[in-house]
PDB file of C-alpha atoms in Angstrom:
ATOM      1  CA  CYS A   1      98.077  79.628  74.205  1.00 81.00           C
ATOM      2  CA  GLU A   2     100.456  78.924  77.112  1.00 82.00           C
ATOM      3  CA  GLU A   3     102.215  82.232  76.462  1.00 86.00           C
ATOM      4  CA  ILE A   4     101.994  83.012  80.184  1.00 90.00           C
ATOM      5  CA  PRO A   5     103.008  80.432  82.837  1.00 90.00           C
ATOM      6  CA  ASN A   6     100.908  79.597  85.880  1.00 89.00           C
ATOM      7  CA  PRO A   7     102.601  81.348  88.845  1.00 91.00           C
ATOM      8  CA  GLN A   8     100.694  79.433  91.485  1.00 88.00           C
ATOM      9  CA  LYS A   9     102.755  77.904  94.294  1.00 84.00           C
ATOM     10  CA  ASP A  10     101.669  75.153  96.678  1.00 83.00           C
ATOM     11  CA  GLY A  11     100.555  76.368 100.062  1.00 84.00           C
ATOM     12  CA  VAL A  12     100.177  79.998  98.928  1.00 86.00           C
ATOM     13  CA  SER A  13      96.764  81.645  98.869  1.00 88.00           C
ATOM     14  CA  ALA A  14      97.516  84.028  95.985  1.00 88.00           C
ATOM     15  CA  SER A  15     100.375  84.285  93.501  1.00 91.00           C
ATOM     16  CA  ARG A  16     101.479  87.019  91.094  1.00 92.00           C
ATOM     17  CA  TRP A  17     103.263  86.801  87.759  1.00 94.00           C
ATOM     18  CA  ALA A  18     106.737  88.094  86.977  1.00 94.00           C
ATOM     19  CA  VAL A  19     106.966  91.642  85.593  1.00 93.00           C
ATOM     20  CA  LYS A  20     107.512  90.505  81.989  1.00 95.00           C
ATOM     21  CA  ASP A  21     104.380  88.333  82.161  1.00 95.00           C
ATOM     22  CA  LEU A  22     102.350  91.163  83.687  1.00 95.00           C
ATOM     23  CA  GLU A  23     103.475  93.421  80.855  1.00 95.00           C
ATOM     24  CA  LEU A  24     102.145  90.886  78.344  1.00 95.00           C
ATOM     25  CA  ILE A  25      98.841  90.563  80.240  1.00 95.00           C
ATOM     26  CA  ASN A  26      98.525  94.355  80.263  1.00 95.00           C
ATOM     27  CA  LYS A  27      99.292  94.555  76.542  1.00 95.00           C
ATOM     28  CA  TRP A  28      96.571  92.053  75.613  1.00 95.00           C
ATOM     29  CA  ALA A  29      94.079  93.615  78.005  1.00 95.00           C
ATOM     30  CA  PHE A  30      94.688  96.982  76.338  1.00 95.00           C
ATOM     31  CA  GLN A  31      93.879  95.442  72.935  1.00 95.00           C
ATOM     32  CA  GLY A  32      90.564  94.268  74.389  1.00 93.00           C
ATOM     33  CA  GLU A  33      89.909  97.812  75.636  1.00 90.00           C
ATOM     34  CA  ARG A  34      90.599  99.155  72.138  1.00 90.00           C
ATOM     35  CA  MET A  35      88.067  96.744  70.640  1.00 89.00           C
ATOM     36  CA  ILE A  36      85.377  97.977  73.059  1.00 83.00           C
ATOM     37  CA  HIS A  37      86.184 101.670  73.500  1.00 77.00           C
ATOM     38  CA  GLY A  38      88.058 102.673  70.335  1.00 78.00           C
ATOM     39  CA  ASN A  39      90.702 104.966  71.824  1.00 80.00           C
ATOM     40  CA  PRO A  40      90.977 104.118  75.562  1.00 83.00           C
ATOM     41  CA  SER A  41      93.341 105.755  78.027  1.00 85.00           C
ATOM     42  CA  GLY A  42      94.829 102.441  79.136  1.00 90.00           C
ATOM     43  CA  VAL A  43      94.054 103.198  82.782  1.00 90.00           C
ATOM     44  CA  ASP A  44      91.544 100.369  83.322  1.00 90.00           C
ATOM     45  CA  ASN A  45      93.753  97.586  82.027  1.00 93.00           C
ATOM     46  CA  ALA A  46      96.846  99.048  83.748  1.00 93.00           C
ATOM     47  CA  VAL A  47      95.321  99.331  87.224  1.00 91.00           C
ATOM     48  CA  SER A  48      93.721  95.883  86.837  1.00 92.00           C
ATOM     49  CA  THR A  49      97.106  94.417  85.982  1.00 94.00           C
ATOM     50  CA  TRP A  50      99.403  96.260  88.380  1.00 92.00           C
ATOM     51  CA  GLY A  51      96.994  97.096  91.200  1.00 90.00           C
ATOM     52  CA  GLY A  52      97.466  99.896  93.704  1.00 87.00           C
ATOM     53  CA  ALA A  53      96.732 103.405  92.444  1.00 87.00           C
ATOM     54  CA  LEU A  54      97.880 105.054  89.233  1.00 88.00           C
ATOM     55  CA  ARG A  55      98.461 108.569  87.980  1.00 88.00           C
ATOM     56  CA  PHE A  56      97.282 109.296  84.426  1.00 86.00           C
ATOM     57  CA  GLN A  57      98.623 112.582  83.083  1.00 84.00           C
ATOM     58  CA  GLN A  58      99.087 113.695  79.485  1.00 80.00           C
ATOM     59  CA  GLY A  59      98.755 110.127  78.249  1.00 80.00           C
ATOM     60  CA  LYS A  60     101.375 108.749  80.646  1.00 87.00           C
ATOM     61  CA  ILE A  61     100.595 106.219  83.376  1.00 87.00           C
ATOM     62  CA  SER A  62     102.697 105.851  86.530  1.00 87.00           C
ATOM     63  CA  SER A  63     102.137 104.142  89.882  1.00 84.00           C
ATOM     64  CA  LEU A  64     101.608 106.080  93.090  1.00 83.00           C
ATOM     65  CA  GLU A  65     103.925 105.192  95.945  1.00 76.00           C
ATOM     66  CA  ARG A  66     102.466 103.680  99.117  1.00 70.00           C
ATOM     67  CA  PRO A  67      98.822 103.714  97.988  1.00 67.00           C
ATOM     68  CA  LEU A  68      96.291 103.430 100.796  1.00 74.00           C
ATOM     69  CA  ALA A  69      93.452 100.939 100.399  1.00 81.00           C
ATOM     70  CA  LEU A  70      90.178 102.860 100.746  1.00 91.00           C
ATOM     71  CA  LYS A  71      86.915 101.128 101.567  1.00 95.00           C
ATOM     72  CA  ILE A  72      84.091 101.993  99.193  1.00 97.00           C
ATOM     73  CA  LEU A  73      80.678 100.974  97.999  1.00 98.00           C
ATOM     74  CA  LEU A  74      80.628 100.175  94.292  1.00 97.00           C
ATOM     75  CA  THR A  75      77.138 100.650  92.884  1.00 98.00           C
ATOM     76  CA  ASN A  76      75.915  99.601  89.456  1.00 97.00           C
ATOM     77  CA  THR A  77      72.960 101.718  88.337  1.00 97.00           C
ATOM     78  CA  LYS A  78      72.313  99.144  85.574  1.00 96.00           C
ATOM     79  CA  VAL A  79      71.920 102.007  83.098  1.00 96.00           C
ATOM     80  CA  PRO A  80      73.863 101.056  79.949  1.00 92.00           C
ATOM     81  CA  ARG A  81      76.115 103.632  78.321  1.00 86.00           C
ATOM     82  CA  SER A  82      78.604 103.960  75.499  1.00 84.00           C
ATOM     83  CA  THR A  83      82.068 105.249  76.400  1.00 80.00           C
ATOM     84  CA  LYS A  84      82.691 106.219  72.763  1.00 80.00           C
ATOM     85  CA  THR A  85      79.519 108.317  72.668  1.00 88.00           C
ATOM     86  CA  LEU A  86      80.226 110.044  75.985  1.00 91.00           C
ATOM     87  CA  VAL A  87      83.828 110.867  75.085  1.00 86.00           C
ATOM     88  CA  ALA A  88      82.660 112.284  71.752  1.00 89.00           C
ATOM     89  CA  SER A  89      80.024 114.357  73.583  1.00 93.00           C
ATOM     90  CA  VAL A  90      82.633 115.894  75.913  1.00 95.00           C
ATOM     91  CA  ARG A  91      84.879 116.656  72.949  1.00 94.00           C
ATOM     92  CA  SER A  92      81.962 118.322  71.163  1.00 96.00           C
ATOM     93  CA  ARG A  93      81.144 120.420  74.230  1.00 96.00           C
ATOM     94  CA  LEU A  94      84.796 121.457  74.511  1.00 96.00           C
ATOM     95  CA  LEU A  95      84.846 122.613  70.892  1.00 97.00           C
ATOM     96  CA  LYS A  96      81.511 124.430  71.307  1.00 97.00           C
ATOM     97  CA  PHE A  97      82.312 126.147  74.633  1.00 97.00           C
ATOM     98  CA  PRO A  98      86.125 126.158  74.974  1.00 97.00           C
ATOM     99  CA  GLU A  99      86.230 129.074  77.453  1.00 98.00           C
ATOM    100  CA  ILE A 100      83.798 127.229  79.742  1.00 97.00           C
ATOM    101  CA  VAL A 101      84.915 123.605  79.398  1.00 97.00           C
ATOM    102  CA  THR A 102      88.687 124.190  79.479  1.00 97.00           C
ATOM    103  CA  PRO A 103      88.552 125.692  83.015  1.00 98.00           C
ATOM    104  CA  LEU A 104      86.387 122.736  84.077  1.00 97.00           C
ATOM    105  CA  LEU A 105      89.034 120.297  82.874  1.00 96.00           C
ATOM    106  CA  THR A 106      91.759 122.350  84.576  1.00 97.00           C
ATOM    107  CA  SER A 107      89.788 122.257  87.823  1.00 98.00           C
ATOM    108  CA  ILE A 108      89.259 118.484  87.564  1.00 96.00           C
ATOM    109  CA  ASN A 109      93.017 118.110  87.135  1.00 94.00           C
ATOM    110  CA  ALA A 110      93.559 120.226  90.261  1.00 97.00           C
ATOM    111  CA  ILE A 111      91.091 118.046  92.184  1.00 97.00           C
ATOM    112  CA  SER A 112      93.029 114.953  91.117  1.00 94.00           C
ATOM    113  CA  LEU A 113      96.342 116.451  92.219  1.00 94.00           C
ATOM    114  CA  GLU A 114      94.919 117.463  95.591  1.00 96.00           C
ATOM    115  CA  CYS A 115      93.484 113.962  96.018  1.00 94.00           C
ATOM    116  CA  GLU A 116      96.906 112.497  95.246  1.00 92.00           C
ATOM    117  CA  ARG A 117      98.458 114.789  97.858  1.00 93.00           C
ATOM    118  CA  MET A 118      95.901 113.693 100.450  1.00 93.00           C
ATOM    119  CA  LEU A 119      96.477 110.018  99.705  1.00 91.00           C
ATOM    120  CA  GLY A 120     100.209 110.574 100.144  1.00 90.00           C
ATOM    121  CA  GLU A 121      99.635 112.100 103.581  1.00 92.00           C
ATOM    122  CA  MET A 122      97.218 109.329 104.533  1.00 91.00           C
ATOM    123  CA  ALA A 123      99.732 106.652 103.587  1.00 87.00           C
ATOM    124  CA  VAL A 124     102.118 108.119 106.179  1.00 88.00           C
ATOM    125  CA  ALA A 125      99.686 108.988 108.995  1.00 90.00           C
ATOM    126  CA  PRO A 126      95.932 108.719 108.219  1.00 88.00           C
ATOM    127  CA  ALA A 127      93.673 111.050 110.185  1.00 93.00           C
ATOM    128  CA  PRO A 128      89.888 111.654 110.224  1.00 93.00           C
ATOM    129  CA  GLU A 129      90.271 115.097 108.644  1.00 95.00           C
ATOM    130  CA  HIS A 130      91.807 113.516 105.548  1.00 96.00           C
ATOM    131  CA  TYR A 131      88.545 111.721 104.841  1.00 96.00           C
ATOM    132  CA  LEU A 132      86.616 114.978 105.198  1.00 97.00           C
ATOM    133  CA  VAL A 133      88.823 116.528 102.506  1.00 97.00           C
ATOM    134  CA  LEU A 134      88.360 113.502 100.235  1.00 97.00           C
ATOM    135  CA  GLU A 135      84.583 113.838 100.627  1.00 98.00           C
ATOM    136  CA  GLU A 136      84.749 117.498  99.562  1.00 98.00           C
ATOM    137  CA  LEU A 137      86.862 116.583  96.546  1.00 98.00           C
ATOM    138  CA  ILE A 138      84.418 113.813  95.599  1.00 98.00           C
ATOM    139  CA  ASP A 139      81.488 116.257  95.680  1.00 98.00           C
ATOM    140  CA  MET A 140      83.312 118.893  93.612  1.00 98.00           C
ATOM    141  CA  ASN A 141      84.434 116.299  91.085  1.00 98.00           C
ATOM    142  CA  GLN A 142      80.902 114.961  90.659  1.00 98.00           C
ATOM    143  CA  HIS A 143      79.505 118.470  90.047  1.00 98.00           C
ATOM    144  CA  HIS A 144      82.213 119.141  87.456  1.00 98.00           C
ATOM    145  CA  LEU A 145      81.461 115.869  85.679  1.00 97.00           C
ATOM    146  CA  ASN A 146      77.787 116.795  85.541  1.00 97.00           C
ATOM    147  CA  ALA A 147      78.775 120.120  83.978  1.00 97.00           C
ATOM    148  CA  LEU A 148      80.749 118.208  81.342  1.00 97.00           C
ATOM    149  CA  GLY A 149      77.575 116.345  80.433  1.00 96.00           C
ATOM    150  CA  VAL A 150      78.544 112.845  81.578  1.00 96.00           C
ATOM    151  CA  GLY A 151      76.134 112.654  84.501  1.00 96.00           C
ATOM    152  CA  HIS A 152      72.793 110.846  84.570  1.00 97.00           C
ATOM    153  CA  ALA A 153      69.595 110.911  86.619  1.00 97.00           C
ATOM    154  CA  SER A 154      70.442 107.486  88.062  1.00 97.00           C
ATOM    155  CA  LEU A 155      73.803 108.784  89.305  1.00 97.00           C
ATOM    156  CA  ASP A 156      72.123 111.851  90.810  1.00 98.00           C
ATOM    157  CA  GLN A 157      69.763 109.490  92.636  1.00 98.00           C
ATOM    158  CA  LEU A 158      72.718 107.441  93.878  1.00 98.00           C
ATOM    159  CA  CYS A 159      74.353 110.600  95.272  1.00 98.00           C
ATOM    160  CA  ARG A 160      71.122 111.718  96.979  1.00 98.00           C
ATOM    161  CA  VAL A 161      70.573 108.328  98.602  1.00 98.00           C
ATOM    162  CA  THR A 162      74.095 108.089  99.990  1.00 98.00           C
ATOM    163  CA  MET A 163      74.083 111.753 101.081  1.00 98.00           C
ATOM    164  CA  ALA A 164      70.957 111.000 103.127  1.00 98.00           C
ATOM    165  CA  HIS A 165      73.177 108.566 105.046  1.00 97.00           C
ATOM    166  CA  GLY A 166      75.986 111.118 105.397  1.00 97.00           C
ATOM    167  CA  LEU A 167      78.112 109.556 102.644  1.00 98.00           C
ATOM    168  CA  HIS A 168      79.630 111.069  99.496  1.00 98.00           C
ATOM    169  CA  SER A 169      79.572 109.556  96.007  1.00 98.00           C
ATOM    170  CA  LYS A 170      80.657 110.202  92.443  1.00 98.00           C
ATOM    171  CA  LEU A 171      80.426 108.437  89.115  1.00 97.00           C
ATOM    172  CA  THR A 172      83.253 106.190  88.032  1.00 93.00           C
ATOM    173  CA  GLY A 173      84.167 105.250  84.499  1.00 87.00           C
ATOM    174  CA  ALA A 174      82.539 106.944  81.539  1.00 86.00           C
ATOM    175  CA  GLY A 175      79.422 108.175  83.332  1.00 93.00           C
ATOM    176  CA  GLY A 176      76.036 108.422  81.624  1.00 95.00           C
ATOM    177  CA  GLY A 177      74.819 105.691  83.979  1.00 94.00           C
ATOM    178  CA  GLY A 178      77.105 102.776  84.711  1.00 95.00           C
ATOM    179  CA  CYS A 179      78.700 102.734  88.157  1.00 97.00           C
ATOM    180  CA  GLY A 180      79.362 105.074  91.050  1.00 98.00           C
ATOM    181  CA  ILE A 181      81.608 104.853  94.100  1.00 98.00           C
ATOM    182  CA  THR A 182      80.874 105.900  97.679  1.00 98.00           C
ATOM    183  CA  LEU A 183      83.671 106.554 100.181  1.00 98.00           C
ATOM    184  CA  LEU A 184      83.337 104.671 103.478  1.00 97.00           C
ATOM    185  CA  ARG A 185      85.055 106.397 106.387  1.00 96.00           C
ATOM    186  CA  PRO A 186      86.820 104.135 108.921  1.00 93.00           C
ATOM    187  CA  ASP A 187      84.569 105.388 111.736  1.00 93.00           C
ATOM    188  CA  LEU A 188      81.378 104.141 110.059  1.00 95.00           C
ATOM    189  CA  GLU A 189      79.458 101.497 111.965  1.00 95.00           C
ATOM    190  CA  GLN A 190      78.555  98.420 109.925  1.00 95.00           C
ATOM    191  CA  PRO A 191      74.764  98.820 110.483  1.00 96.00           C
ATOM    192  CA  GLU A 192      74.949 102.225 108.771  1.00 97.00           C
ATOM    193  CA  VAL A 193      76.853 100.720 105.837  1.00 97.00           C
ATOM    194  CA  GLU A 194      74.255  97.949 105.537  1.00 97.00           C
ATOM    195  CA  ALA A 195      71.408 100.493 105.680  1.00 97.00           C
ATOM    196  CA  THR A 196      72.998 102.455 102.833  1.00 98.00           C
ATOM    197  CA  LYS A 197      73.467  99.310 100.753  1.00 97.00           C
ATOM    198  CA  GLN A 198      69.829  98.374 101.335  1.00 97.00           C
ATOM    199  CA  ALA A 199      68.652 101.848 100.302  1.00 98.00           C
ATOM    200  CA  LEU A 200      70.633 101.562  97.068  1.00 98.00           C
ATOM    201  CA  ASN A 201      69.288  98.071  96.415  1.00 97.00           C
ATOM    202  CA  ASP A 202      65.774  99.434  96.944  1.00 97.00           C
ATOM    203  CA  CYS A 203      66.453 101.815  94.033  1.00 97.00           C
ATOM    204  CA  GLY A 204      67.034  98.786  91.808  1.00 97.00           C
ATOM    205  CA  PHE A 205      70.820  99.170  91.889  1.00 98.00           C
ATOM    206  CA  ASP A 206      73.391  96.453  92.602  1.00 97.00           C
ATOM    207  CA  CYS A 207      75.768  97.387  95.414  1.00 97.00           C
ATOM    208  CA  TRP A 208      78.978  95.803  96.715  1.00 96.00           C
ATOM    209  CA  GLU A 209      81.251  96.676  99.628  1.00 95.00           C
ATOM    210  CA  THR A 210      84.836  96.567  98.409  1.00 92.00           C
ATOM    211  CA  SER A 211      88.088  98.560  98.354  1.00 89.00           C
ATOM    212  CA  ILE A 212      90.373 100.386  95.940  1.00 87.00           C
ATOM    213  CA  GLY A 213      94.148 100.303  96.045  1.00 83.00           C
ATOM    214  CA  ALA A 214      94.210  96.506  96.217  1.00 82.00           C
ATOM    215  CA  PRO A 215      96.744  94.218  94.451  1.00 85.00           C
ATOM    216  CA  GLY A 216      96.367  93.654  90.716  1.00 90.00           C
ATOM    217  CA  ILE A 217      95.657  90.459  88.803  1.00 93.00           C
ATOM    218  CA  SER A 218      96.515  87.320  90.785  1.00 92.00           C
ATOM    219  CA  VAL A 219      95.932  83.577  90.787  1.00 90.00           C
ATOM    220  CA  HIS A 220      94.045  82.453  93.888  1.00 86.00           C
ATOM    221  CA  SER A 221      94.166  78.931  95.257  1.00 86.00           C
ATOM    222  CA  ALA A 222      90.730  77.370  95.677  1.00 83.00           C
ATOM    223  CA  ASP A 223      91.924  75.858  98.960  1.00 83.00           C
ATOM    224  CA  PHE A 224      92.082  79.315 100.539  1.00 84.00           C
ATOM    225  CA  LEU A 225      88.842  80.758  99.151  1.00 83.00           C
ATOM    226  CA  ASP A 226      85.969  81.664 101.429  1.00 84.00           C
ATOM    227  CA  PRO A 227      83.346  78.852 101.174  1.00 86.00           C
ATOM    228  CA  SER A 228      80.692  81.278  99.889  1.00 85.00           C
ATOM    229  CA  VAL A 229      83.029  82.433  97.099  1.00 83.00           C
ATOM    230  CA  ARG A 230      83.908  78.863  96.177  1.00 82.00           C
ATOM    231  CA  GLN A 231      80.206  77.977  96.071  1.00 84.00           C
ATOM    232  CA  ALA A 232      79.462  80.927  93.783  1.00 84.00           C
ATOM    233  CA  LEU A 233      82.280  79.950  91.413  1.00 82.00           C
ATOM    234  CA  ASP A 234      81.105  76.344  91.350  1.00 84.00           C
ATOM    235  CA  GLY A 235      77.696  77.575  90.224  1.00 79.00           C
ATOM    236  CA  LEU A 236      79.081  79.322  87.117  1.00 76.00           C
TER     237      LEU A 236
END
């Protein structure tokens, strides 16, 4: 509807919108989330719009300072799931076992806060031991999410496969299938990463090597795109 101008500039590989335009993009993206998920947190549309890393606490979203881009594998188990159903299931379990589930949620919050603290330290001076702590937090978080009832056999398989290669994974999103992420330490050799990706593909999963903490929504100039990316877009 030409509500948002094209920010692209000649000779620039990627351009971003002004803050007021990003706010409008985020607002419309949130409406799309509501159509799909009913009562979403707003995290997905916010991080897609603004990029970096966000803190979501008590319904409020704020950006983390100096987020560090972490390399990950993003794996799609191809198992469909309903966010509405999973959220309702967790709520039901909380009402049924409040003395059990409430401490789980408190512990997950503590894991998130410790992860935020680690990322803050890594942004200043990253060290190998930071990644070891992140791997522990990933494992604990995944076990807690299973206890909440949002795990799935496909996600357990994903974790076993990556653990066999010395890597640590957890579900991302609603759970119940869907996607998982695997942390890639900086010291990993590329052949080991490729072997892990192949093992996941052999399970029937789709797997991509990517990163989190990247910039948000942007307009990219076709002139600067990798030829393989341009070819893939031309085929759509």
